Amino acid sequence: MLYRYAKEMNTPVWDDGQWSGLPQLEGALEAEVCVVGLGGSGLAAIHQLLRLGRTVVGIDAAAVAGGAAGRNGGFLLAGLARFYHQSVAEQGREFARRVYQATLEEIARMKAEAPQEVRAVGSLRIAASGEELADCEAQWRALRADGFAVEPYQGPEGEGLLLPDDAAFNPLKRCRRLALQALQAGARLFEHTPALRIRPGEVETPRGRVRCQRVLVAVDGGLERVLPELEGRVRTARLQMLATAPTEARFPRPVYRRWGYDYWQQLPDGRIALGGMRDAGGEAEWIWQAEPSQDIQCRLEQLLRQLGIRAPITHRWAASVGYTPDGLPIAEEVRPGVWAIGAYSGTGNVIGALLGQEVAWVLAGARPPRPLFLS
Ligand SMILES: Cc1cc2nc3c(=O)[nH]c(=O)nc-3n(C[C@H](O)[C@H](O)[C@H](O)COP(=O)(O)OP(=O)(O)OC[C@H]3O[C@@H](n4cnc5c(N)ncnc54)[C@H](O)[C@@H]3O)c2cc1C
């Protein structure tokens, strides 16, 4: 393997270089709510807060979608991190069914909001073993029993399930659009502005502060570092990806294989974006530093070549996400007036957006219309 780590390579394939950036916060501001973290979840919360007539300041330590939200696989998957039958077994059928239905509706809403941004192509879960194929069958049975769309699949990618209501998108593009729309709607957003101290009523940053009634920390990877109360319940891991130059069309829809550890999709311009192999890295991948590693990048390259893709690799990148032991996200008031959402266990594009909207109602002093995690 020829791969040698070069820091400048840590750029996701999603970045078209068109972002002109936002200012750093300097001085003191007041708002009803301060949102820490401008990924997909924080931005979803900001939009809901604006719809509810609240004043919002949003800050990000790096940039809009500078974390996992702009550096992920671009899958919009229904449900939670666990497969549906596991969710039913672990969380109960009613809860699993309600969450699955809400995530399906959220994918449809994302598509309706920006039809050109979301490709409603479904997804494939491909089994890498007989045991996994049996698990696909259990997932198929549970989904069918509750009336959700799923089909057995056999094709060039392998054998498993086709989930026709899943979708694919460019996660970075979506977040940047949401940030610009939030600015137009009156939110004040700042980049390169880490929250150094978060206290009830105040968020302190290197060159300023935000006085506010409530704070929302919407951070996936590293949540337990921002709010140490969550240490022991959230563990941060690094996930890595690579992408190639355009190649001939082979994958009409996103694929995840080997219990979701490996995943790839072909973008509309023919590029392949492929990620995974976290489990192969063992303990070394349970870190919050989000830089590609030699070991995992070589394994990803091997997987790419095993799939028969010869196109040159143009991008390599990493980002961090938070995991919980039961696969359920964190959504709670951690300090008086300070709420946290995050730790989506590797699958947060849809559930994070839903949770952001749900917690916004609570922060606005109202009951969410259809509470899933907060009552
Ligand atoms: C390689 C990879 C592939 C993935 N693939 C998928 C997929 O295909 N489908 C899917 O659903 N999920 C996927 N995920 C998971 C998904 O990307 C995340 O769950 C989701 O994007 C989390 O978004 P977020 O807005 O909650 O948090 P984040 O993206 O973590 O955003 C939090 C933001 O907070 C900022 N921040 C952190 N600390 C501070 C601080 N102290 N002060 C201010 N700002 C701070 C960060 O800079 C960051 O921009 C993947 C993740 C990775 C890394």
Tab-separated table of C-alpha atoms in Angstrom, residues 12-367:
chain	number	residue	atom	x	y	z
A	12	PRO	CA	-14.235	15.138	2.387
A	13	VAL	CA	-15.353	14.525	-1.167
A	14	TRP	CA	-18.432	16.631	-0.364
A	15	ASP	CA	-16.461	19.882	-0.208
A	16	ASP	CA	-16.762	21.932	-3.409
A	17	GLY	CA	-14.570	24.704	-1.988
A	18	GLN	CA	-17.389	27.224	-2.341
A	19	TRP	CA	-17.881	28.143	1.334
A	20	SER	CA	-16.805	31.678	2.137
A	21	GLY	CA	-16.918	31.166	5.903
A	22	LEU	CA	-18.516	32.929	8.840
A	23	PRO	CA	-16.924	35.335	11.315
A	24	GLN	CA	-15.581	34.479	14.732
A	25	LEU	CA	-17.612	35.791	17.694
A	26	GLU	CA	-16.059	38.898	19.225
A	27	GLY	CA	-17.705	40.618	22.164
A	28	ALA	CA	-20.893	39.902	24.098
A	29	LEU	CA	-24.231	38.905	22.591
A	30	GLU	CA	-27.628	38.059	24.023
A	31	ALA	CA	-30.104	35.507	22.743
A	32	GLU	CA	-32.848	33.319	24.131
A	33	VAL	CA	-30.947	30.193	23.048
A	34	CYS	CA	-27.282	29.547	22.313
A	35	VAL	CA	-26.640	26.471	20.157
A	36	VAL	CA	-23.144	24.971	20.437
A	37	GLY	CA	-22.350	22.934	17.312
A	38	LEU	CA	-23.374	23.809	13.754
A	39	GLY	CA	-23.754	20.297	12.335
A	40	GLY	CA	-26.989	18.887	10.958
A	41	SER	CA	-28.515	18.440	14.429
A	42	GLY	CA	-27.676	21.919	15.740
A	43	LEU	CA	-28.857	23.530	12.504
A	44	ALA	CA	-32.143	21.582	12.618
A	45	ALA	CA	-32.641	22.886	16.166
A	46	ILE	CA	-31.843	26.450	15.085
A	47	HIS	CA	-34.396	26.343	12.276
A	48	GLN	CA	-37.090	25.023	14.608
A	49	LEU	CA	-36.253	27.675	17.225
A	50	LEU	CA	-36.546	30.380	14.561
A	51	ARG	CA	-39.911	28.982	13.456
A	52	LEU	CA	-41.016	29.208	17.095
A	53	GLY	CA	-39.992	32.870	17.176
A	54	ARG	CA	-36.923	32.525	19.415
A	55	THR	CA	-33.683	34.492	19.101
A	56	VAL	CA	-30.662	32.262	18.494
A	57	VAL	CA	-26.886	32.510	18.485
A	58	GLY	CA	-25.067	29.472	17.074
A	59	ILE	CA	-21.336	28.841	17.440
A	60	ASP	CA	-18.981	26.195	16.091
A	61	ALA	CA	-15.435	25.449	17.209
A	62	ALA	CA	-14.468	24.789	13.578
A	63	ALA	CA	-16.862	25.474	10.713
A	64	VAL	CA	-20.433	24.741	9.671
A	65	ALA	CA	-20.556	20.934	9.388
A	66	GLY	CA	-16.845	20.775	10.152
A	67	GLY	CA	-17.438	17.580	12.168
A	68	ALA	CA	-19.189	14.338	11.219
A	69	ALA	CA	-22.170	16.215	9.773
A	70	GLY	CA	-20.135	17.315	6.759
A	71	ARG	CA	-17.767	14.364	6.603
A	72	ASN	CA	-20.001	11.303	6.600
A	73	GLY	CA	-21.160	8.641	4.158
A	74	GLY	CA	-24.188	10.605	2.958
A	75	PHE	CA	-26.744	7.886	3.753
A	76	LEU	CA	-30.208	8.861	4.946
A	77	LEU	CA	-31.315	5.728	6.768
A	78	ALA	CA	-34.599	5.161	8.560
A	79	GLY	CA	-34.549	4.007	12.174
A	80	LEU	CA	-31.924	4.050	14.902
A	81	ALA	CA	-28.346	2.775	14.865
A	82	ARG	CA	-29.544	-0.760	15.659
A	83	PHE	CA	-31.351	-2.691	12.917
A	84	TYR	CA	-35.138	-2.615	13.251
A	85	HIS	CA	-35.650	-6.086	14.762
A	86	GLN	CA	-32.951	-5.352	17.345
A	87	SER	CA	-34.636	-2.067	18.260
A	88	VAL	CA	-37.932	-3.922	18.667
A	89	ALA	CA	-36.265	-6.520	20.903
A	90	GLU	CA	-34.350	-3.983	22.985
A	91	GLN	CA	-36.619	-0.925	23.121
A	92	GLY	CA	-40.040	-2.447	22.525
A	93	ARG	CA	-42.151	-2.593	19.423
A	94	GLU	CA	-44.154	0.594	19.991
A	95	PHE	CA	-41.089	2.815	20.506
A	96	ALA	CA	-39.170	1.207	17.625
A	97	ARG	CA	-42.171	1.596	15.319
A	98	ARG	CA	-42.740	5.269	16.223
A	99	VAL	CA	-39.078	6.173	15.737
A	100	TYR	CA	-38.869	4.309	12.424
A	101	GLN	CA	-42.020	6.036	11.147
A	102	ALA	CA	-40.733	9.465	12.264
A	103	THR	CA	-37.379	8.933	10.535
A	104	LEU	CA	-39.123	7.883	7.302
A	105	GLU	CA	-41.159	11.077	7.452
A	106	GLU	CA	-38.021	13.124	8.154
A	107	ILE	CA	-36.289	11.676	5.053
A	108	ALA	CA	-39.378	12.548	2.984
A	109	ARG	CA	-39.393	16.064	4.509
A	110	MET	CA	-35.698	16.549	3.656
A	111	LYS	CA	-36.435	15.505	0.085
A	112	ALA	CA	-39.462	17.819	-0.179
A	113	GLU	CA	-37.451	20.730	1.266
A	114	ALA	CA	-34.634	20.409	-1.294
A	115	PRO	CA	-35.615	17.898	-4.024
A	116	GLN	CA	-32.384	18.343	-5.977
A	117	GLU	CA	-30.274	17.599	-2.862
A	118	VAL	CA	-31.695	14.217	-1.879
A	119	ARG	CA	-31.583	11.135	-4.102
A	120	ALA	CA	-34.522	8.889	-3.194
A	121	VAL	CA	-32.823	5.705	-4.357
A	122	GLY	CA	-33.234	3.437	-1.302
A	123	SER	CA	-30.336	1.554	0.271
A	124	LEU	CA	-28.980	-1.994	0.321
A	125	ARG	CA	-28.005	-3.982	3.374
A	126	ILE	CA	-25.722	-6.726	2.049
A	127	ALA	CA	-24.867	-9.782	4.144
A	128	ALA	CA	-21.215	-10.797	4.397
A	129	SER	CA	-21.943	-14.223	5.973
A	130	GLY	CA	-24.669	-16.828	6.432
A	131	GLU	CA	-25.221	-15.526	9.948
A	132	GLU	CA	-25.748	-12.011	8.651
A	133	LEU	CA	-28.109	-13.253	5.962
A	134	ALA	CA	-30.239	-14.869	8.683
A	135	ASP	CA	-30.166	-11.541	10.517
A	136	CYS	CA	-31.356	-9.779	7.343
A	137	GLU	CA	-34.273	-12.195	7.279
A	138	ALA	CA	-35.142	-11.338	10.893
A	139	GLN	CA	-34.974	-7.634	10.002
A	140	TRP	CA	-37.184	-8.241	6.944
A	141	ARG	CA	-39.787	-10.070	9.063
A	142	ALA	CA	-39.909	-7.359	11.734
A	143	LEU	CA	-40.227	-4.532	9.195
A	144	ARG	CA	-42.913	-6.359	7.224
A	145	ALA	CA	-44.852	-7.161	10.397
A	146	ASP	CA	-45.117	-3.430	11.090
A	147	GLY	CA	-45.990	-2.477	7.527
A	148	PHE	CA	-42.651	-0.891	6.525
A	149	ALA	CA	-41.268	-1.261	2.994
A	150	VAL	CA	-38.445	-3.801	2.580
A	151	GLU	CA	-37.592	-6.384	-0.067
A	152	PRO	CA	-35.217	-9.316	-0.233
A	153	TYR	CA	-32.354	-8.441	-2.584
A	154	GLN	CA	-29.992	-10.430	-4.777
A	155	GLY	CA	-27.780	-8.633	-7.267
A	156	PRO	CA	-24.230	-7.720	-8.256
A	157	GLU	CA	-23.586	-6.239	-4.778
A	158	GLY	CA	-24.530	-9.540	-3.091
A	159	GLU	CA	-27.504	-10.805	-1.117
A	160	GLY	CA	-29.479	-9.022	1.555
A	161	LEU	CA	-32.218	-6.414	1.771
A	162	LEU	CA	-33.408	-3.457	-0.279
A	163	LEU	CA	-34.847	-0.641	1.808
A	164	PRO	CA	-36.624	1.466	-0.813
A	165	ASP	CA	-37.444	4.484	1.382
A	166	ASP	CA	-33.846	5.284	2.383
A	167	ALA	CA	-31.953	7.926	0.422
A	168	ALA	CA	-28.578	9.540	-0.280
A	169	PHE	CA	-27.398	13.158	-0.147
A	170	ASN	CA	-24.433	15.492	0.085
A	171	PRO	CA	-24.382	16.162	3.844
A	172	LEU	CA	-22.028	19.146	3.722
A	173	LYS	CA	-24.001	20.939	1.024
A	174	ARG	CA	-27.206	20.514	2.992
A	175	CYS	CA	-25.695	21.940	6.205
A	176	ARG	CA	-24.211	24.926	4.403
A	177	ARG	CA	-27.587	25.697	2.826
A	178	LEU	CA	-29.313	25.384	6.210
A	179	ALA	CA	-26.764	27.742	7.787
A	180	LEU	CA	-27.267	30.388	5.086
A	181	GLN	CA	-31.045	30.116	5.399
A	182	ALA	CA	-30.808	30.421	9.198
A	183	LEU	CA	-28.722	33.586	8.816
A	184	GLN	CA	-31.335	35.028	6.470
A	185	ALA	CA	-34.031	34.174	9.018
A	186	GLY	CA	-32.221	36.117	11.753
A	187	ALA	CA	-29.917	33.649	13.492
A	188	ARG	CA	-26.426	34.917	14.343
A	189	LEU	CA	-23.878	32.195	13.534
A	190	PHE	CA	-20.136	32.103	14.167
A	191	GLU	CA	-17.320	29.784	13.125
A	192	HIS	CA	-13.926	29.225	14.805
A	193	THR	CA	-15.679	29.952	18.089
A	194	PRO	CA	-15.328	27.088	20.575
A	195	ALA	CA	-17.438	27.100	23.724
A	196	LEU	CA	-14.757	27.196	26.426
A	197	ARG	CA	-17.099	27.314	29.408
A	198	ILE	CA	-20.771	26.469	29.440
A	199	ARG	CA	-22.680	27.677	32.453
A	200	PRO	CA	-26.389	28.121	33.017
A	201	GLY	CA	-27.159	31.417	31.285
A	202	GLU	CA	-23.767	31.932	29.655
A	203	VAL	CA	-21.408	30.444	27.085
A	204	GLU	CA	-17.866	31.747	27.101
A	205	THR	CA	-15.745	31.718	23.944
A	206	PRO	CA	-12.132	32.833	23.330
A	207	ARG	CA	-13.076	36.387	22.355
A	208	GLY	CA	-16.637	36.765	23.503
A	209	ARG	CA	-19.626	35.426	25.409
A	210	VAL	CA	-23.274	34.662	24.788
A	211	ARG	CA	-25.770	35.424	27.530
A	212	CYS	CA	-28.818	33.267	27.037
A	213	GLN	CA	-31.727	31.625	28.822
A	214	ARG	CA	-30.868	28.172	27.523
A	215	VAL	CA	-27.967	26.363	25.882
A	216	LEU	CA	-28.118	23.425	23.493
A	217	VAL	CA	-24.945	21.415	22.977
A	218	ALA	CA	-25.462	19.605	19.652
A	219	VAL	CA	-22.196	17.703	19.329
A	220	ASP	CA	-21.891	14.048	18.290
A	221	GLY	CA	-18.236	12.953	18.560
A	222	GLY	CA	-16.574	14.410	21.663
A	223	LEU	CA	-19.835	15.216	23.467
A	224	GLU	CA	-18.353	13.784	26.662
A	225	ARG	CA	-15.432	16.191	26.353
A	226	VAL	CA	-17.688	19.219	26.050
A	227	LEU	CA	-19.904	18.022	28.909
A	228	PRO	CA	-17.797	15.771	31.174
A	229	GLU	CA	-20.962	14.720	33.065
A	230	LEU	CA	-21.539	12.359	30.125
A	231	GLU	CA	-18.213	10.544	30.479
A	232	GLY	CA	-18.844	6.827	30.885
A	233	ARG	CA	-22.107	7.052	28.930
A	234	VAL	CA	-20.676	8.351	25.649
A	235	ARG	CA	-17.562	7.039	23.974
A	236	THR	CA	-16.043	8.737	20.969
A	237	ALA	CA	-14.715	6.828	17.973
A	238	ARG	CA	-13.067	7.843	14.734
A	239	LEU	CA	-14.633	6.828	11.419
A	240	GLN	CA	-12.755	7.043	8.145
A	241	MET	CA	-13.552	7.265	4.457
A	242	LEU	CA	-11.966	7.702	1.053
A	243	ALA	CA	-13.247	8.688	-2.371
A	244	THR	CA	-12.148	8.064	-5.935
A	245	ALA	CA	-12.153	9.864	-9.252
A	246	PRO	CA	-15.280	9.240	-11.380
A	247	THR	CA	-15.596	5.676	-12.629
A	248	GLU	CA	-18.181	3.684	-14.616
A	249	ALA	CA	-21.661	3.414	-13.048
A	250	ARG	CA	-21.934	0.333	-10.812
A	251	PHE	CA	-23.861	1.193	-7.667
A	252	PRO	CA	-27.266	2.795	-8.177
A	253	ARG	CA	-27.874	3.078	-4.432
A	254	PRO	CA	-25.873	3.229	-1.175
A	255	VAL	CA	-24.642	-0.113	0.158
A	256	TYR	CA	-23.732	-1.139	3.693
A	257	ARG	CA	-22.240	-4.527	4.380
A	258	ARG	CA	-20.823	-6.561	7.244
A	259	TRP	CA	-23.323	-5.381	9.910
A	260	GLY	CA	-22.944	-1.835	8.669
A	261	TYR	CA	-19.204	-1.680	9.374
A	262	ASP	CA	-18.419	-1.106	5.685
A	263	TYR	CA	-20.388	1.222	3.429
A	264	TRP	CA	-20.128	2.957	0.081
A	265	GLN	CA	-22.090	4.836	-2.487
A	266	GLN	CA	-21.498	6.084	-6.003
A	267	LEU	CA	-22.112	9.794	-6.402
A	268	PRO	CA	-23.997	11.277	-9.365
A	269	ASP	CA	-20.661	12.247	-11.008
A	270	GLY	CA	-19.409	8.640	-10.800
A	271	ARG	CA	-17.091	8.986	-7.796
A	272	ILE	CA	-17.109	6.226	-5.178
A	273	ALA	CA	-17.224	7.310	-1.525
A	274	LEU	CA	-16.353	4.370	0.720
A	275	GLY	CA	-15.893	4.052	4.464
A	276	GLY	CA	-15.698	1.622	7.353
A	277	MET	CA	-13.246	-0.889	8.823
A	278	ARG	CA	-13.473	0.786	12.220
A	279	ASP	CA	-13.718	-2.603	13.934
A	280	ALA	CA	-10.474	-3.746	12.300
A	281	GLY	CA	-8.647	-0.890	13.999
A	282	GLY	CA	-9.613	-2.092	17.488
A	283	GLU	CA	-8.859	0.212	20.428
A	284	ALA	CA	-6.862	2.571	18.194
A	285	GLU	CA	-10.082	3.897	16.647
A	286	TRP	CA	-11.652	4.878	19.987
A	287	ILE	CA	-10.132	8.313	19.858
A	288	TRP	CA	-11.483	11.783	19.206
A	289	GLN	CA	-8.690	12.966	16.879
A	290	ALA	CA	-10.244	13.092	13.453
A	291	GLU	CA	-7.331	12.408	11.142
A	292	PRO	CA	-7.019	9.480	8.717
A	293	SER	CA	-4.704	6.667	9.830
A	294	GLN	CA	-2.371	4.541	7.767
A	295	ASP	CA	-3.868	1.260	9.013
A	296	ILE	CA	-7.527	1.961	8.272
A	297	GLN	CA	-6.846	3.823	5.029
A	298	CYS	CA	-4.899	0.810	3.703
A	299	ARG	CA	-7.764	-1.487	4.646
A	300	LEU	CA	-10.283	0.792	2.939
A	301	GLU	CA	-8.111	0.819	-0.164
A	302	GLN	CA	-8.024	-2.987	-0.134
A	303	LEU	CA	-11.803	-3.147	0.166
A	304	LEU	CA	-12.164	-0.689	-2.716
A	305	ARG	CA	-9.943	-2.802	-4.951
A	306	GLN	CA	-11.756	-6.001	-3.912
A	307	LEU	CA	-14.937	-4.379	-5.197
A	308	GLY	CA	-13.174	-4.132	-8.550
A	309	ILE	CA	-12.799	-0.357	-8.527
A	310	ARG	CA	-9.553	0.752	-10.140
A	311	ALA	CA	-10.128	4.528	-10.177
A	312	PRO	CA	-7.486	6.613	-8.381
A	313	ILE	CA	-8.141	7.773	-4.827
A	314	THR	CA	-8.648	11.516	-4.613
A	315	HIS	CA	-9.835	12.082	-1.032
A	316	ARG	CA	-9.220	10.579	2.392
A	317	TRP	CA	-10.816	11.865	5.538
A	318	ALA	CA	-11.962	11.090	9.075
A	319	ALA	CA	-14.380	12.455	11.667
A	320	SER	CA	-15.525	11.457	15.123
A	321	VAL	CA	-18.872	10.226	16.397
A	322	GLY	CA	-20.209	9.291	19.823
A	323	TYR	CA	-21.461	5.833	20.787
A	324	THR	CA	-23.682	4.743	23.672
A	325	PRO	CA	-23.880	1.183	25.031
A	326	ASP	CA	-27.561	0.768	24.062
A	327	GLY	CA	-27.316	2.602	20.718
A	328	LEU	CA	-29.828	5.227	21.851
A	329	PRO	CA	-28.824	8.876	21.479
A	330	ILE	CA	-28.316	11.296	24.346
A	331	ALA	CA	-31.103	13.863	24.684
A	332	GLU	CA	-31.328	15.451	28.103
A	333	GLU	CA	-30.797	18.461	30.342
A	334	VAL	CA	-27.268	17.948	31.648
A	335	ARG	CA	-26.972	21.134	33.711
A	336	PRO	CA	-29.771	23.533	34.636
A	337	GLY	CA	-30.768	25.148	31.335
A	338	VAL	CA	-28.042	23.268	29.419
A	339	TRP	CA	-29.292	20.521	27.087
A	340	ALA	CA	-27.300	17.975	25.120
A	341	ILE	CA	-28.120	15.952	22.029
A	342	GLY	CA	-25.697	13.600	20.276
A	343	ALA	CA	-24.012	10.180	20.381
A	344	TYR	CA	-25.956	8.633	17.506
A	345	SER	CA	-23.750	5.530	17.419
A	346	GLY	CA	-22.688	6.079	13.808
A	347	THR	CA	-26.053	6.914	12.209
A	348	GLY	CA	-27.084	10.479	12.994
A	349	ASN	CA	-28.058	12.226	9.773
A	350	VAL	CA	-31.777	11.629	10.207
A	351	ILE	CA	-32.231	10.985	13.913
A	352	GLY	CA	-29.992	13.964	14.775
A	353	ALA	CA	-32.135	16.288	12.659
A	354	LEU	CA	-35.280	14.921	14.301
A	355	LEU	CA	-33.856	15.285	17.790
A	356	GLY	CA	-32.670	18.813	17.039
A	357	GLN	CA	-36.214	19.788	16.150
A	358	GLU	CA	-37.691	17.967	19.131
A	359	VAL	CA	-35.387	19.550	21.694
A	360	ALA	CA	-36.015	23.002	20.149
A	361	TRP	CA	-39.636	22.811	21.313
A	362	VAL	CA	-38.498	22.089	24.858
A	363	LEU	CA	-35.949	24.925	24.752
A	364	ALA	CA	-38.709	27.232	23.562
A	365	GLY	CA	-40.739	26.249	26.629
A	366	ALA	CA	-43.257	24.137	24.706
A	367	ARG	CA	-44.147	20.465	24.456
